[in-house]
Coordinates of C-alpha atoms and ligand atoms in Angstrom, one line a residue:
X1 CA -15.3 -5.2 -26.2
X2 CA -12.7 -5.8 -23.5
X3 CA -10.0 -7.0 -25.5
X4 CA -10.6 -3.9 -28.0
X5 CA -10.5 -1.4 -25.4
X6 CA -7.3 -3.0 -23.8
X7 CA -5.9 -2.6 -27.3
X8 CA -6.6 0.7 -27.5
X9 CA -5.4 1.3 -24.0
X10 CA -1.5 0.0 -24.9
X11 CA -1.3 0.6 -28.5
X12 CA -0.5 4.1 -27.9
X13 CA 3.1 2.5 -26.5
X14 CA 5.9 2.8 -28.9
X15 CA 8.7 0.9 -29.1
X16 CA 9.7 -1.7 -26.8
X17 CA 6.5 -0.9 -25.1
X18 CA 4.6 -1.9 -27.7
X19 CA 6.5 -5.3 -28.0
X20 CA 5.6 -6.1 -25.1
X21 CA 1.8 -5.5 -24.9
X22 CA 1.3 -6.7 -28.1
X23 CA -0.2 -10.2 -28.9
X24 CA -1.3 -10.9 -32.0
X25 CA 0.7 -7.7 -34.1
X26 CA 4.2 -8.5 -33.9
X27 CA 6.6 -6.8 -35.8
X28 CA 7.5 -7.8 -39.1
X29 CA 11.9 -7.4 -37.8
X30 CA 10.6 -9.3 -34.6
X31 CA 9.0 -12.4 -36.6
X32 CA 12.4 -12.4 -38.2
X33 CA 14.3 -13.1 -35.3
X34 CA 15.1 -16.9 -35.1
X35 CA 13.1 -19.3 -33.2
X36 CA 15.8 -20.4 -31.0
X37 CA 15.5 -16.8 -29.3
X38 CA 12.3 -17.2 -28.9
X39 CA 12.4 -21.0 -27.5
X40 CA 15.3 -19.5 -24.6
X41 CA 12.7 -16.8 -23.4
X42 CA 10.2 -19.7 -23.3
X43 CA 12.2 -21.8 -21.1
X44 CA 13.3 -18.7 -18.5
X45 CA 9.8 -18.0 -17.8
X46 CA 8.8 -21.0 -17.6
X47 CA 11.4 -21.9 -15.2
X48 CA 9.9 -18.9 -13.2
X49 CA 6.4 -19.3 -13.2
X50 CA 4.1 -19.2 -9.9
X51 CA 2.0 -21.8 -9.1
X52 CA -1.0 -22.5 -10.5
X53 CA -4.0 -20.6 -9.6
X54 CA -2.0 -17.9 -8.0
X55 CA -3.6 -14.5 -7.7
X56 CA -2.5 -11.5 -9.6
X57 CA -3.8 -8.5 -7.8
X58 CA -3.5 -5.1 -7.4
X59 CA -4.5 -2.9 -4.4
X60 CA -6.2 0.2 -3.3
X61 CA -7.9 1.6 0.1
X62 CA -11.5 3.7 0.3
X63 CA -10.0 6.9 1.5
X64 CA -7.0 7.3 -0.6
X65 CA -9.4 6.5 -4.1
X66 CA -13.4 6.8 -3.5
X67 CA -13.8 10.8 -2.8
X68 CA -17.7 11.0 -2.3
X69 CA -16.3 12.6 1.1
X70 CA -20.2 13.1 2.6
X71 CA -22.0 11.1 0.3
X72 CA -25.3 9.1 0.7
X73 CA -25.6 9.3 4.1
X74 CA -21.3 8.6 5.1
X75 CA -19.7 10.0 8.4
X76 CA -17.0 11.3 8.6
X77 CA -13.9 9.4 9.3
X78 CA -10.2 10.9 11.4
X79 CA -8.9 10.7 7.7
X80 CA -11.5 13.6 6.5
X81 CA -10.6 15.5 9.7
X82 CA -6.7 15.2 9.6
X83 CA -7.4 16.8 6.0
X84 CA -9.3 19.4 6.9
X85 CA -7.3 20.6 9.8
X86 CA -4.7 23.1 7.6
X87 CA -0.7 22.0 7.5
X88 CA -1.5 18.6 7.9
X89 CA -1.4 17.5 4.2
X90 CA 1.3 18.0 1.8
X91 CA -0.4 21.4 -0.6
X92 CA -3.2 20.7 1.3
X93 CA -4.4 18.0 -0.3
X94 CA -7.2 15.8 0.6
X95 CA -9.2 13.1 -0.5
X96 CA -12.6 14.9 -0.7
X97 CA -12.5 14.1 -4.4
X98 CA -9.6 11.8 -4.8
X99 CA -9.8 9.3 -7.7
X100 CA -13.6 10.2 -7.7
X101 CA -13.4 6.3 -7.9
X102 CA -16.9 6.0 -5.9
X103 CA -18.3 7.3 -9.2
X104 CA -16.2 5.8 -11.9
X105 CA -15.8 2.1 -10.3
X106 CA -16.9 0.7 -13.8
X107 CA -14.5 2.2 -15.4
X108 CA -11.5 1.2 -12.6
X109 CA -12.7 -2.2 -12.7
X110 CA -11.9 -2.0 -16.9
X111 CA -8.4 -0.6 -16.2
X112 CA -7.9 -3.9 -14.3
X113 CA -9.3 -6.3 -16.7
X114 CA -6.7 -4.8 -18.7
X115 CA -4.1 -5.4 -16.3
X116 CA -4.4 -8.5 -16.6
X117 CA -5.4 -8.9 -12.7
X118 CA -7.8 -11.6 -11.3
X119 CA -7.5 -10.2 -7.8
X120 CA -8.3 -7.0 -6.5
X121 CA -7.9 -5.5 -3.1
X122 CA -9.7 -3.1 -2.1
X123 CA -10.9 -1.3 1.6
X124 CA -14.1 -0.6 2.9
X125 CA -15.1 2.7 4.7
X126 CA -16.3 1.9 8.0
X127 CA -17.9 5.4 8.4
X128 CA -19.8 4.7 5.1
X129 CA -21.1 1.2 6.7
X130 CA -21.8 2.8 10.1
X131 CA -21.7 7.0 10.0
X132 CA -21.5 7.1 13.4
X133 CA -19.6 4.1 13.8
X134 CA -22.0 1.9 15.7
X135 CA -25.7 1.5 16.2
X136 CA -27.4 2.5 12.0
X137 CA -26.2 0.7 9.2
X138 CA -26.5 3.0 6.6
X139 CA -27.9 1.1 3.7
X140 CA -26.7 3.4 0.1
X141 CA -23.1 3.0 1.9
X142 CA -23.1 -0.7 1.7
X143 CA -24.7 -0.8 -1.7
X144 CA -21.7 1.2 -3.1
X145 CA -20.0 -2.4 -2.6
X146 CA -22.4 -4.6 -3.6
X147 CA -22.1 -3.0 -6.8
X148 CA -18.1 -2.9 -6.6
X149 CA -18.6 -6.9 -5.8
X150 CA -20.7 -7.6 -8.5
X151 CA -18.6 -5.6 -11.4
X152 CA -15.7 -7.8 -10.2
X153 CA -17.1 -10.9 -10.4
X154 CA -18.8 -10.1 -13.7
X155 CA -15.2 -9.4 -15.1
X156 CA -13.7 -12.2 -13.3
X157 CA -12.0 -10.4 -11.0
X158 CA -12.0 -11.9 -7.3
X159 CA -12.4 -9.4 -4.5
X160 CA -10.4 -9.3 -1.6
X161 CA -11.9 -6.7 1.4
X162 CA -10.1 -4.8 3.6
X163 CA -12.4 -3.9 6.6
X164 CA -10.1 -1.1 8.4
X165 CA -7.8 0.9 6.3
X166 CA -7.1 3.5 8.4
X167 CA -10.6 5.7 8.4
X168 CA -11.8 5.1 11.6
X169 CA -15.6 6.7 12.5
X170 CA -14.9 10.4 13.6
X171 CA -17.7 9.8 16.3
X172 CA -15.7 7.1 17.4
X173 CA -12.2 9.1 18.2
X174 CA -14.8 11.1 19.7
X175 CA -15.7 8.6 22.1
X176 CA -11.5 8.0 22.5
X177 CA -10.5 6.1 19.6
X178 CA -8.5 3.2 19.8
X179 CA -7.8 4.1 23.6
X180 CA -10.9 3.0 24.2
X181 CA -11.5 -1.0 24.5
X182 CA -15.2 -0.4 23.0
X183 CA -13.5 0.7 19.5
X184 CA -12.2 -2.8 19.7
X185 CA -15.9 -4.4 20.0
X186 CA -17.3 -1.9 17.4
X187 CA -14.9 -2.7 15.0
X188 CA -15.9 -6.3 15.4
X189 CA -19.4 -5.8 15.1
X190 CA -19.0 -3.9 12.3
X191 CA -16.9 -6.8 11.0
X192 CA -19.6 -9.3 11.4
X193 CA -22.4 -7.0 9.7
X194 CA -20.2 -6.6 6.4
X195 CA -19.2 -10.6 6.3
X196 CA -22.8 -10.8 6.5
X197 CA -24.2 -9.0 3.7
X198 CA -21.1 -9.6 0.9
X199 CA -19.5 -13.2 1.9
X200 CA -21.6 -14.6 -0.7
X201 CA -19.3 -12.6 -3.4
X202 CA -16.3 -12.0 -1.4
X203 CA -14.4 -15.2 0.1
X204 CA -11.5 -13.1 1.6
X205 CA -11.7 -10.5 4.2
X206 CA -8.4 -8.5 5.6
X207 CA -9.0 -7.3 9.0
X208 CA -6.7 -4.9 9.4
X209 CA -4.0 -2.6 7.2
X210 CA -0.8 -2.3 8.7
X211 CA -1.4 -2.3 12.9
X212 CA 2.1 -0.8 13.1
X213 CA 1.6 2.4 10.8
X214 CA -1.8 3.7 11.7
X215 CA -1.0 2.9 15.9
X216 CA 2.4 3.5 16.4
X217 CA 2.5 6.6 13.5
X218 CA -1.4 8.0 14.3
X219 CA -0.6 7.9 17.8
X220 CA 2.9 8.8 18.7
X221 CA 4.3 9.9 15.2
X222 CA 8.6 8.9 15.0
X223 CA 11.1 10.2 13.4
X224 CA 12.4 7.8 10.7
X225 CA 16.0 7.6 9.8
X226 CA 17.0 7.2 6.2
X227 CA 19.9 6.6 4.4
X228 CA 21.1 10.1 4.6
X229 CA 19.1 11.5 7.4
X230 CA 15.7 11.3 9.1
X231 CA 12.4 12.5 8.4
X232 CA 8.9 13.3 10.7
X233 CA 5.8 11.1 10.2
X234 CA 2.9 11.3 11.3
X235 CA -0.5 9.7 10.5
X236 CA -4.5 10.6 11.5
X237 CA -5.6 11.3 14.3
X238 CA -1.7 12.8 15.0
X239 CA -2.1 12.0 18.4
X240 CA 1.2 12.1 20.8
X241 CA 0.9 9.9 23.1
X242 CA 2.7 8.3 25.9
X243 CA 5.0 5.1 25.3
X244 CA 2.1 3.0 27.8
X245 CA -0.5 4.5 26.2
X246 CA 0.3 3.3 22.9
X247 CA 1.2 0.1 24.1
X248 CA -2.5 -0.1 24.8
X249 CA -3.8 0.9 22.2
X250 CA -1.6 -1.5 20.4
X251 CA -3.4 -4.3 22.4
X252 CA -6.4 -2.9 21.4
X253 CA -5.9 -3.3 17.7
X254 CA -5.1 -6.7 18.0
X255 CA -7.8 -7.8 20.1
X256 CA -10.5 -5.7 17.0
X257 CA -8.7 -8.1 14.6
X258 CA -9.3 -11.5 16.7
X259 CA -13.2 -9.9 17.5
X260 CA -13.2 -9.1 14.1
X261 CA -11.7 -12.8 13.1
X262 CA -14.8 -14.3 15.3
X263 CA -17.7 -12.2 14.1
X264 CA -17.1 -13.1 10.6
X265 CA -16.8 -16.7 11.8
X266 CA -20.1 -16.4 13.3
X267 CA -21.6 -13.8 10.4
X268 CA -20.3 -14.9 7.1
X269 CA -20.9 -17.4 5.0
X270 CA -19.2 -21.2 5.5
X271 CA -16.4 -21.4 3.1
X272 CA -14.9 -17.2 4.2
X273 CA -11.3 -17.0 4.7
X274 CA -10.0 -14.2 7.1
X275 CA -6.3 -12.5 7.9
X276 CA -4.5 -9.9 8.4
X277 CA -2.8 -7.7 6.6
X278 CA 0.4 -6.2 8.3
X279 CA 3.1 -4.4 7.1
X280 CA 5.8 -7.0 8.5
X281 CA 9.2 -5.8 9.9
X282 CA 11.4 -8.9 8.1
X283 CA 14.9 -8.6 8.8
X284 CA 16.9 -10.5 6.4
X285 CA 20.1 -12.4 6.7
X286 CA 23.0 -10.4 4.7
X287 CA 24.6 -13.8 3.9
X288 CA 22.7 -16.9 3.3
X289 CA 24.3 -19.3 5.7
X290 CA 22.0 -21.2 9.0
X291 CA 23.4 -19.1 11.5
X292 CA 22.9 -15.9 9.9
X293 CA 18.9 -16.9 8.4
X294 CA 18.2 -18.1 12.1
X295 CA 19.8 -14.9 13.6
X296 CA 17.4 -12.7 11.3
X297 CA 14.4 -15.0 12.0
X298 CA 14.3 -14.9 15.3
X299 CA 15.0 -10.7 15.1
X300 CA 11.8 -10.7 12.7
X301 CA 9.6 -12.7 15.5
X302 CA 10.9 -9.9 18.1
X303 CA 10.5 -7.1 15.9
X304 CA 7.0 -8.1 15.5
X305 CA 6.1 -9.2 19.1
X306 CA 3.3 -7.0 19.9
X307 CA 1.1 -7.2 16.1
X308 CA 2.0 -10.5 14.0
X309 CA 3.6 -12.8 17.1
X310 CA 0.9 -11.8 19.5
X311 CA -2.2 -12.8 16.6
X312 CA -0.1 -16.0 15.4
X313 CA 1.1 -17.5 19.3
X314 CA -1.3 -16.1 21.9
X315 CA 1.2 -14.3 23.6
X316 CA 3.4 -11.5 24.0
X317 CA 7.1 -12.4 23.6
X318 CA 9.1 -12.2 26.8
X319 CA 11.3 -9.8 25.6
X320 CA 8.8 -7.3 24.8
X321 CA 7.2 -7.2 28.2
X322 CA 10.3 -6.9 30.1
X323 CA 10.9 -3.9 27.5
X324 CA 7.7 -2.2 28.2
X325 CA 7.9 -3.3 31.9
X326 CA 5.8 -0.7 33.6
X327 CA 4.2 0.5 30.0
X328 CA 3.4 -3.1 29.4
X329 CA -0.4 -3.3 28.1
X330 CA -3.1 -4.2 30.7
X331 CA -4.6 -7.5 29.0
X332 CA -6.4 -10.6 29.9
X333 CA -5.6 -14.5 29.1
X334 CA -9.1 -14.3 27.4
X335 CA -7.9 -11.6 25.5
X336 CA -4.9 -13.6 24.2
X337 CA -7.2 -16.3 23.4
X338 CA -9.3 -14.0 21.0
X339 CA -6.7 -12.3 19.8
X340 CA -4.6 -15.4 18.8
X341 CA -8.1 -16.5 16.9
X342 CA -6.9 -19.3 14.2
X343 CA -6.9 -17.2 10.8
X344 CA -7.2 -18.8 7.0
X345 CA -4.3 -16.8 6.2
X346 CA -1.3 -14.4 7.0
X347 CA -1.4 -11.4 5.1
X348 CA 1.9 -9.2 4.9
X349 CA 3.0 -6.3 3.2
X350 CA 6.5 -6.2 2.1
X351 CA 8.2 -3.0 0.9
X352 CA 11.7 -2.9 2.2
X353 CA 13.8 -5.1 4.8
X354 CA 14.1 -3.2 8.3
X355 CA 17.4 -4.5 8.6
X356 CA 20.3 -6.8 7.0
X357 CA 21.3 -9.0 10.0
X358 CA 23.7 -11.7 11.0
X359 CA 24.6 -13.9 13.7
X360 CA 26.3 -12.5 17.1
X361 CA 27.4 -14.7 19.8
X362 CA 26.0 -11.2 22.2
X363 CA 23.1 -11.5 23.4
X364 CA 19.8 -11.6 21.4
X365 CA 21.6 -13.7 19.0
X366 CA 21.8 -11.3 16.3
X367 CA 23.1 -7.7 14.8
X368 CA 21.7 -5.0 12.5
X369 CA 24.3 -4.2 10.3
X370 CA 23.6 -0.8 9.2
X371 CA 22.7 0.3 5.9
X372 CA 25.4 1.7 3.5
X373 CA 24.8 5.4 3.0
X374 CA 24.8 4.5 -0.8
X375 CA 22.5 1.7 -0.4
X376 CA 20.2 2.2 -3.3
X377 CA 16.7 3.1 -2.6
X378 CA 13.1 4.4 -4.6
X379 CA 11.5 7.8 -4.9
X380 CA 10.7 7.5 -0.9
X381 CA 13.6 7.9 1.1
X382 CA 12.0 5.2 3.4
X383 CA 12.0 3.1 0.5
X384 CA 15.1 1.3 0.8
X385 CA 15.7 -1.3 -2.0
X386 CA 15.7 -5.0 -0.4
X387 CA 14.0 -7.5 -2.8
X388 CA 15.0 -10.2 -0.8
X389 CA 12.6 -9.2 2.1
X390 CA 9.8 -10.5 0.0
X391 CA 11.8 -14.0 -0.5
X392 CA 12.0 -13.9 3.5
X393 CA 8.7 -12.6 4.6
X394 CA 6.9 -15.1 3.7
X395 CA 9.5 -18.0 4.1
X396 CA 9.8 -16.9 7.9
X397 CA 6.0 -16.5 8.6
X398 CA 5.7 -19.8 7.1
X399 CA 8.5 -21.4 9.5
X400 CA 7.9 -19.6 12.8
X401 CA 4.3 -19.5 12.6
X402 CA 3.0 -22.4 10.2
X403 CA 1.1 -20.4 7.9
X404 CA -1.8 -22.4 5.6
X405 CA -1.9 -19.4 3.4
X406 CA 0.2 -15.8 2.7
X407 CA -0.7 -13.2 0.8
X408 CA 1.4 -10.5 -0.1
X409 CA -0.7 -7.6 0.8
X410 CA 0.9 -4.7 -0.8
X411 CA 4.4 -4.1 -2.6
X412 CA 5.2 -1.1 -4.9
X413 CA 6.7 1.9 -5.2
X414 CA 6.6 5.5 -6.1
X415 CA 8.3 7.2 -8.7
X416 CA 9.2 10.7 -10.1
X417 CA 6.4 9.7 -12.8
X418 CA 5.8 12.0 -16.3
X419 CA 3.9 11.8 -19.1
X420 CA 6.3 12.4 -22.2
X421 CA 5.7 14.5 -25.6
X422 CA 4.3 11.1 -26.6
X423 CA 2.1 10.4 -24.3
X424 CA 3.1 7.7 -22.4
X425 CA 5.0 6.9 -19.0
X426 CA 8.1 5.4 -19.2
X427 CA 8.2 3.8 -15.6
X428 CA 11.4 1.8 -16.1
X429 CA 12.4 2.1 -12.3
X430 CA 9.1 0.5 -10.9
X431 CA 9.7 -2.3 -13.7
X432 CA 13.1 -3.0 -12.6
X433 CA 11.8 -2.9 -8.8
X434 CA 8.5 -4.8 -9.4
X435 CA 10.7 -8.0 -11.1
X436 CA 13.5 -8.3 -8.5
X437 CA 10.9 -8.4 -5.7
X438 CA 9.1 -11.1 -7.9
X439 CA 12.1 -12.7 -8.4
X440 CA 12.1 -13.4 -4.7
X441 CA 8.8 -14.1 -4.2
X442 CA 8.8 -16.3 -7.0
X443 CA 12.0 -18.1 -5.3
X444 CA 9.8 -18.5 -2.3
X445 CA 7.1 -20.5 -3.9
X446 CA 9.9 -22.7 -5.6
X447 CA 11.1 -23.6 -2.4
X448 CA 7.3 -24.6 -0.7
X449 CA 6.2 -21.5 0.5
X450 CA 2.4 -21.2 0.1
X451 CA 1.9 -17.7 -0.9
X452 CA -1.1 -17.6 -3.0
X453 CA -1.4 -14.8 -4.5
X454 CA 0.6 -10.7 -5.0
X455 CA -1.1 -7.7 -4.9
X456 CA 0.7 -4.5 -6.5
X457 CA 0.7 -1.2 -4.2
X458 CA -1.7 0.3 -6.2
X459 CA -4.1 -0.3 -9.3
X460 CA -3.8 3.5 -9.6
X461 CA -2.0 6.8 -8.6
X462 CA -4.1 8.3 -5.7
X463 CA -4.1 10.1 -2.0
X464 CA -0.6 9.1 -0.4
X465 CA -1.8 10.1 2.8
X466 CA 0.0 12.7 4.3
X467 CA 2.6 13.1 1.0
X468 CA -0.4 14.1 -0.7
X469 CA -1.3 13.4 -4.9
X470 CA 2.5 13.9 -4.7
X471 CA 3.7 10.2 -3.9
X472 CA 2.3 8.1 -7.2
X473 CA 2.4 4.6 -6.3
X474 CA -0.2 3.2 -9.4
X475 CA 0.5 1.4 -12.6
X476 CA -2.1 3.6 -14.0
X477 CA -1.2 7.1 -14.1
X478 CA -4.2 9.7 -12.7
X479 CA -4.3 12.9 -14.1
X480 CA -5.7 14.2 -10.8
X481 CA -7.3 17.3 -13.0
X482 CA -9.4 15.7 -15.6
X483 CA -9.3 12.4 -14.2
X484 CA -7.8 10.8 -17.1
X485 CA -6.6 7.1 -16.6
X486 CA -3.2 6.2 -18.6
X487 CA -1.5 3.0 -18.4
X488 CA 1.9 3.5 -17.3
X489 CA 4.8 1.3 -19.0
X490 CA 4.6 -0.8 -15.9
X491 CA 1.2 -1.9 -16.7
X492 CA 2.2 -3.5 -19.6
X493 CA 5.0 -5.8 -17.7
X494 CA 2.5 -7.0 -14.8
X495 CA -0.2 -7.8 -17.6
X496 CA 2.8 -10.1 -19.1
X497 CA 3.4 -11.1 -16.2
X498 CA 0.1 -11.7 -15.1
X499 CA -0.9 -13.6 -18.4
X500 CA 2.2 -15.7 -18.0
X501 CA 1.8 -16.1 -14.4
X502 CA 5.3 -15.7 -14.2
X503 CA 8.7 -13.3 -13.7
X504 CA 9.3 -11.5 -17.4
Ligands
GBH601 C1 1.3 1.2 2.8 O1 2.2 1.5 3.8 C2 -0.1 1.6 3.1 O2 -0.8 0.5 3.4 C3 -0.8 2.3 1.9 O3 -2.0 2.8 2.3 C4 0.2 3.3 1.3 O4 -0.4 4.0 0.3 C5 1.4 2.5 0.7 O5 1.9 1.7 1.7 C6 2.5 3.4 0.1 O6 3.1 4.1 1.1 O7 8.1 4.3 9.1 O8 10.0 4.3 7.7 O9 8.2 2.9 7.1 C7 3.5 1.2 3.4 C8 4.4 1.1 4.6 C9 4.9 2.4 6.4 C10 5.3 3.2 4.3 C11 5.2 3.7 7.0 C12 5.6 4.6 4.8 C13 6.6 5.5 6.7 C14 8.1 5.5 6.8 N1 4.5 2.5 5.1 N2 6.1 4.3 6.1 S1 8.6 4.2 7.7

């Protein structure tokens, strides 16, 4: 049954697509082809294989797939707000319906079978747990993912949950959000409930997506600059606040995560792993020699002083408090202590490198070297093409923090996609991406790194936040109309990849 409808899913490529995702078929000109080609593709891949066990994932979060806005009993969240509130959303999208996934899970949870994937990532809604955000559980909102849970582990799929992808409680921001310490203790209550009820089915739990994008871009907004210019973000509630004030409430996500880390310590079931997932600022050395990889470590630890540094040393780096000086956060040592709670694992998401670096004999120690105004990038401006930050990610969280276990959280990218006259979607850019940042990762496990497992930025097109349905990040294409699921040409290459467990 599952093997048929995969078939069906990728016979409909042609051509080199085809060659790919077929198995068992292969083309009478390819069988001709003499065995010593096929021996030298043997030996590449296996010369590039992960190691064994590693996860092959791909990733989603609740409000940019599930829809089911006000269903069974769910509050609502900032996300379902900042929609609603016109000129916020690219054509005024918003993820009322999105990939209607909170109906059609069954059928998502095929389209990963088919990718191949063993992993999947996915976010829970907090308002759907708690409508009000504290106090109730609502009961049909948990259920949704005990039935999510069970589908994957009935296909052999292991789930990974995000608690906190960005839709915080509405009632909550009512009560002032993540200025207010009490979101902190909420959030780790909340934490504790869920580890309770699923971590018999799911061993990992993220705490938190990406501190730095939904505090520093929810709460103050910036203006990003690009190769070629600069461009506004800004993320739910679209709050502007004051540089102190967001140091605070940057202090105040950290100190949910480490709450968050001890409730399901306390809650779930011995044998649950717990981390992070940030979206790490790596800088990475623009020529591989020691004083330039040591410049760019060291610029990756201060770059990420008040998130990653803070959870993984129990303090804020020197540097940064004398930076904030008066807009320092207000913070206990017993706050460092929770915060800094020991975690199973270091999750990161890895997109682009902040900045090439090298050495300088001025003073930090190191200096961005600017990025070429033809430096190559994706469909995002933002997304500045780097594959070598996924090598160094890892390989620095490893040495300056001793990490058991990494994940990579997320990497992908958008493209321009279409479906052709023939059907299909000839992705070759997110192909070409998706194997040089494999490359490097798959360099970094050569060398020691433990990262266990990759999950792909996403399963499926769906909400991009404030870019809208515009931005389609999925290796299955959504017809946002009908709801139609097609396998992009991309899918094909990470089920290869996947079955090979290595760079093809
Ligand atoms: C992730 O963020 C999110 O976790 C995910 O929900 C999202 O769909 C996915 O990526 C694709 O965007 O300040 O210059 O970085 C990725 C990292 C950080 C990308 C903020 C967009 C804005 C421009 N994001 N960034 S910049």
């Amino acid at each position: 049954m599952r093997s048929s409808f995969s078939r069906r899913q990728f016979s409909k490529l042609s051509g080199s697509a085809a060659l790919l995702a077929s198995t068992s078929a292969v083309p009478a000109f390819a069988q001709a082809t003499s065995a010593t080609i096929s021996e030298t593709v043997r030996q590449k891949t296996d010369a590039r294989t992960f190691p064994r066990g590693f996860f092959w994932g791909t990733a989603t979060a609740a409000y940019q797939i599930e829809g089911a806005w006000n269903e069974d009993g769910k509050g609502p969240s900032i996300w379902d707000t900042y929609t609603h509130t016109p000129g916020k959303i690219k054509n005024g999208d918003t993820g009322d319906v999105a990939n209607d996934h909170y109906h059609r899970y069954k059928e998502d949870v095929k389209l990963m079978t088919d990718l191949g994937a063993n992993a999947y990532r996915f976010s829970i809604s907090w308002p759907r747990i708690f409508p009000q955000g504290t106090g109730q559980p609502n009961a049909k909102g948990l259920d949704f993912y005990n039935r999510l849970a069970d589908e994957l582990k009935a296909a052999g799929i292991e789930p990974f949950a995000t608690l906190y992808h960005w839709d915080l409680p509405q009632a909550l921001q009512d009560k002032g959000g993540w200025q207010s310490r009490d979101t902190a203790k909420a959030f780790g209550d909340y934490a504790g409930y869920v580890a309770e009820k699923l971590s018999d089915r799911v061993h990992h739990f993220f705490t938190i997506n990406e501190f730095r994008s939904f505090v520093d871009m929810g709460h103050h907004g910036k203006e990003v600059t690009v190769p070629g210019g600069t461009i506004a973000i800004a993320l739910a509630p679209g709050l502007k606040l004051a540089p102190g004030q967001l140091n605070q409430i940057r202090h105040h996500a950290v100190l949910a995560h480490g709450m968050a880390v001890q409730a399901i310590r306390a809650k779930g079931k011995a044998g649950t792993n717990v981390g992070p997932a940030e979206v790490i600022e790596v800088s990475v050395p623009l020529i591989e020699a020691p004083e330039h990889i040591n410049a760019a470590r060291s610029a990756t630890r201060e770059a990420n002083a008040p998130f990653l540094t803070v959870m993984l040393e129990g303090k804020y780096t020197d540097a940064y408090l004398k930076q904030a000086g008066a807009d320092a956060p207000k913070f206990t040592d017993e706050d460092l202590k929770i915060i800094s709670s020991p975690l199973d694992f270091v999750g990161i998401n890895v997109y682009r490198p902040i900045a090439y670096v090298l050495a300088s004999d001025q003073a930090p120690g190191w200096r961005e070297i600017p990025f070429a105004k033809a430096h190559p990038k994706m469909f995002n401006s933002w997304l500045t093409l780097g594959p070598e930050a996924i090598y160094w990610a890892p390989k620095f969280v490893h040495s300056l923090w001793g990490a058991k276990e990494i994940f990579i959280t997320e990497n992908g990218c958008a493209s321009d996609d279409v479906v052709v006259a023939d059907g299909n979607i000839y992705d070759t850019d997110r192909i070409v991406f998706l194997r040089a940042y494999l490359t490097q990762l798959q360099r970094a496990t050569a060398d020691g790194v433990p990262v266990k497992g990759y999950f792909q930025w996403s399963t499926m097109d769906n909400f991009e936040w404030i870019n809208g349905y515009g931005d389609r990040f999925g290796l299955v294409h959504v017809d946002f109309r009908t709801q139609k699921r097609t396998p992009k040409l991309s899918a094909a290459w990470f089920r290869e990849a996947a079955k090979r467990n290595a760079v093809v």
